[in-house]
Amino acid sequence: MRIGTVMSASGAEATVYIDDLDIRVKCQMLENIAVKENDSVVVELLPGGLNGVIIGGDVGWH
């Protein structure tokens, strides 16, 4: 798991910048999470590429 910053969000996807790895990751969002630009989020990176799943954030919990 990594902490990142949302760069852009649209629908059920977001682009997240992971500072400690200096990468941008395209992420899916779980259905109970909503994020917006500049939110800090917890990302579970998926193997084999620059993809992940946002599993937590500092806003948008329903």
Coordinates of N, CA, C and O in Angstrom, one line a residue:
M1 N 0.8 -1.2 0.0 CA 0.0 0.0 0.0 C 0.9 1.2 0.0 O 2.0 1.2 0.6
R2 N 0.4 2.3 -0.6 CA 1.1 3.5 -0.7 C 0.1 4.7 -0.5 O -1.0 4.6 -0.8
I3 N 0.7 5.8 -0.1 CA -0.1 7.0 0.1 C 0.2 7.9 -1.2 O 1.4 8.0 -1.6
G4 N -0.8 8.5 -1.7 CA -0.7 9.3 -2.9 C -1.6 10.5 -2.9 O -2.5 10.6 -2.0
T5 N -1.5 11.3 -3.9 CA -2.3 12.5 -4.1 C -3.0 12.4 -5.4 O -2.4 12.1 -6.4
V6 N -4.3 12.7 -5.3 CA -5.2 12.6 -6.5 C -4.8 13.8 -7.4 O -4.9 14.9 -7.0
M7 N -4.5 13.5 -8.7 CA -4.2 14.5 -9.6 C -5.4 14.9 -10.4 O -5.6 16.0 -10.8
S8 N -6.2 13.8 -10.8 CA -7.5 14.1 -11.5 C -8.4 12.9 -11.2 O -7.9 11.8 -10.9
A9 N -9.7 13.1 -11.2 CA -10.7 12.1 -10.9 C -11.8 12.3 -11.9 O -12.3 13.4 -12.1
S10 N -12.3 11.1 -12.4 CA -13.4 11.2 -13.3 C -14.2 9.8 -13.2 O -13.6 8.8 -13.5
G11 N -15.4 9.9 -12.8 CA -16.2 8.7 -12.7 C -15.6 7.8 -11.6 O -15.4 8.2 -10.5
A12 N -15.4 6.5 -12.0 CA -14.8 5.5 -11.1 C -13.3 5.4 -11.2 O -12.7 4.5 -10.7
E13 N -12.6 6.3 -11.9 CA -11.2 6.3 -12.0 C -10.5 7.6 -11.6 O -11.1 8.6 -11.6
A14 N -9.3 7.4 -11.2 CA -8.5 8.6 -10.8 C -7.0 8.4 -11.1 O -6.6 7.2 -11.1
T15 N -6.3 9.5 -11.4 CA -4.9 9.4 -11.6 C -4.3 9.9 -10.3 O -4.6 11.0 -9.8
V16 N -3.4 9.1 -9.7 CA -2.8 9.4 -8.4 C -1.3 9.4 -8.5 O -0.7 8.6 -9.2
Y17 N -0.7 10.4 -7.9 CA 0.8 10.6 -7.9 C 1.3 10.0 -6.6 O 0.9 10.4 -5.5
I18 N 2.2 9.0 -6.7 CA 2.8 8.4 -5.5 C 4.2 9.0 -5.4 O 5.1 8.7 -6.2
D19 N 4.3 9.9 -4.4 CA 5.5 10.7 -4.2 C 6.8 9.9 -4.0 O 7.8 10.1 -4.6
D20 N 6.7 8.9 -3.1 CA 7.9 8.2 -2.7 C 8.4 7.3 -3.9 O 9.6 6.9 -3.9
L21 N 7.6 7.0 -4.8 CA 8.0 6.2 -6.0 C 8.2 7.1 -7.2 O 8.7 6.6 -8.3
D22 N 7.7 8.3 -7.2 CA 7.8 9.3 -8.3 C 7.1 8.7 -9.5 O 7.7 8.8 -10.6
I23 N 5.9 8.2 -9.3 CA 5.1 7.7 -10.5 C 3.7 8.1 -10.4 O 3.2 8.5 -9.3
R24 N 3.0 8.1 -11.5 CA 1.6 8.3 -11.6 C 0.9 7.0 -11.9 O 1.4 6.2 -12.7
V25 N -0.2 6.7 -11.2 CA -0.9 5.5 -11.3 C -2.3 5.7 -11.6 O -3.0 6.6 -11.0
K26 N -2.9 5.0 -12.6 CA -4.3 5.0 -12.9 C -5.0 4.0 -11.9 O -4.6 2.9 -11.9
C27 N -6.0 4.5 -11.2 CA -6.6 3.8 -10.1 C -8.1 3.7 -10.3 O -8.8 4.6 -10.8
Q28 N -8.7 2.5 -10.0 CA -10.1 2.4 -9.8 C -10.5 2.8 -8.4 O -9.7 2.6 -7.5
M29 N -11.7 3.2 -8.2 CA -12.2 3.5 -6.9 C -13.2 2.5 -6.4 O -14.0 2.1 -7.2
L30 N -13.1 2.1 -5.2 CA -14.2 1.3 -4.6 C -15.4 2.1 -4.6 O -15.4 3.3 -4.5
E31 N -16.6 1.5 -4.6 CA -17.9 2.2 -4.8 C -18.2 3.1 -3.6 O -19.0 4.0 -3.7
N32 N -17.7 2.9 -2.4 CA -18.0 3.7 -1.3 C -17.0 4.8 -1.0 O -17.0 5.5 0.0
I33 N -16.1 5.1 -2.0 CA -15.1 6.1 -1.9 C -15.3 7.1 -3.0 O -15.4 6.8 -4.2
A34 N -15.3 8.4 -2.7 CA -15.3 9.5 -3.7 C -14.1 10.4 -3.4 O -13.9 10.7 -2.2
V35 N -13.4 10.8 -4.4 CA -12.2 11.6 -4.2 C -12.3 12.8 -5.2 O -13.0 12.8 -6.2
K36 N -11.5 13.8 -4.9 CA -11.4 14.9 -5.8 C -9.9 15.3 -5.8 O -9.1 14.8 -5.1
E37 N -9.5 16.2 -6.7 CA -8.2 16.7 -6.9 C -7.6 17.1 -5.6 O -8.2 17.7 -4.7
N38 N -6.3 16.7 -5.4 CA -5.5 17.1 -4.2 C -5.8 16.3 -2.9 O -5.2 16.5 -1.9
D39 N -6.8 15.4 -3.0 CA -7.0 14.5 -1.8 C -5.9 13.5 -1.6 O -5.3 13.1 -2.6
S40 N -5.6 13.2 -0.4 CA -4.6 12.2 0.0 C -5.4 10.9 0.0 O -6.5 10.8 0.6
V41 N -4.8 9.8 -0.6 CA -5.5 8.5 -0.6 C -4.5 7.4 -0.4 O -3.3 7.6 -0.5
V42 N -5.1 6.3 0.0 CA -4.3 5.0 0.2 C -4.6 4.2 -1.0 O -5.7 3.9 -1.4
V43 N -3.5 3.7 -1.7 CA -3.6 3.0 -2.9 C -3.0 1.6 -2.8 O -1.9 1.5 -2.2
E44 N -3.7 0.6 -3.2 CA -3.1 -0.8 -3.3 C -2.7 -0.9 -4.7 O -3.5 -0.9 -5.7
L45 N -1.4 -1.0 -4.9 CA -0.8 -1.2 -6.3 C -1.1 -2.6 -6.8 O -0.9 -3.6 -6.0
L46 N -1.4 -2.7 -8.1 CA -1.6 -4.0 -8.7 C -0.4 -4.5 -9.4 O 0.4 -3.6 -9.9
P47 N -0.1 -5.8 -9.4 CA 1.2 -6.2 -10.0 C 1.1 -6.1 -11.5 O 0.1 -6.1 -12.1
G48 N 2.3 -5.9 -12.1 CA 2.4 -5.9 -13.6 C 2.1 -4.6 -14.3 O 2.0 -4.6 -15.5
G49 N 2.1 -3.5 -13.6 CA 1.9 -2.3 -14.3 C 1.6 -1.1 -13.4 O 1.7 -1.2 -12.2
L50 N 1.3 0.0 -14.0 CA 1.0 1.2 -13.2 C -0.5 1.4 -13.0 O -1.1 2.4 -13.4
N51 N -1.1 0.4 -12.4 CA -2.5 0.4 -12.0 C -2.6 0.1 -10.5 O -1.8 -0.5 -9.9
G52 N -3.8 0.6 -10.0 CA -4.0 0.3 -8.6 C -5.5 0.5 -8.3 O -6.3 0.8 -9.1
V53 N -5.8 0.4 -7.0 CA -7.1 0.5 -6.5 C -7.1 1.5 -5.2 O -6.2 1.2 -4.4
I54 N -7.9 2.5 -5.3 CA -7.9 3.4 -4.1 C -8.8 2.7 -3.0 O -9.9 2.4 -3.2
I55 N -8.1 2.4 -1.9 CA -8.8 1.7 -0.8 C -9.2 2.6 0.4 O -9.9 2.2 1.3
G56 N -8.7 3.9 0.4 CA -9.1 4.8 1.4 C -8.7 6.2 1.1 O -7.9 6.4 0.2
G57 N -9.3 7.1 1.7 CA -9.1 8.5 1.5 C -9.4 9.4 2.6 O -10.0 8.9 3.6
D58 N -9.1 10.7 2.5 CA -9.4 11.6 3.6 C -10.8 12.3 3.4 O -11.1 13.1 4.3
V59 N -11.5 12.0 2.3 CA -12.9 12.6 2.2 C -13.7 11.6 1.4 O -13.3 10.6 0.9
G60 N -15.0 11.8 1.4 CA -15.9 11.1 0.6 C -16.4 9.7 1.2 O -17.0 9.0 0.4
W61 N -16.2 9.4 2.4 CA -16.7 8.2 3.0 C -18.2 8.3 3.1 O -18.7 9.3 3.6
H62 N -19.0 7.3 2.7 CA -20.5 7.4 2.8 C -20.9 6.5 4.0 O -20.5 5.5 4.2

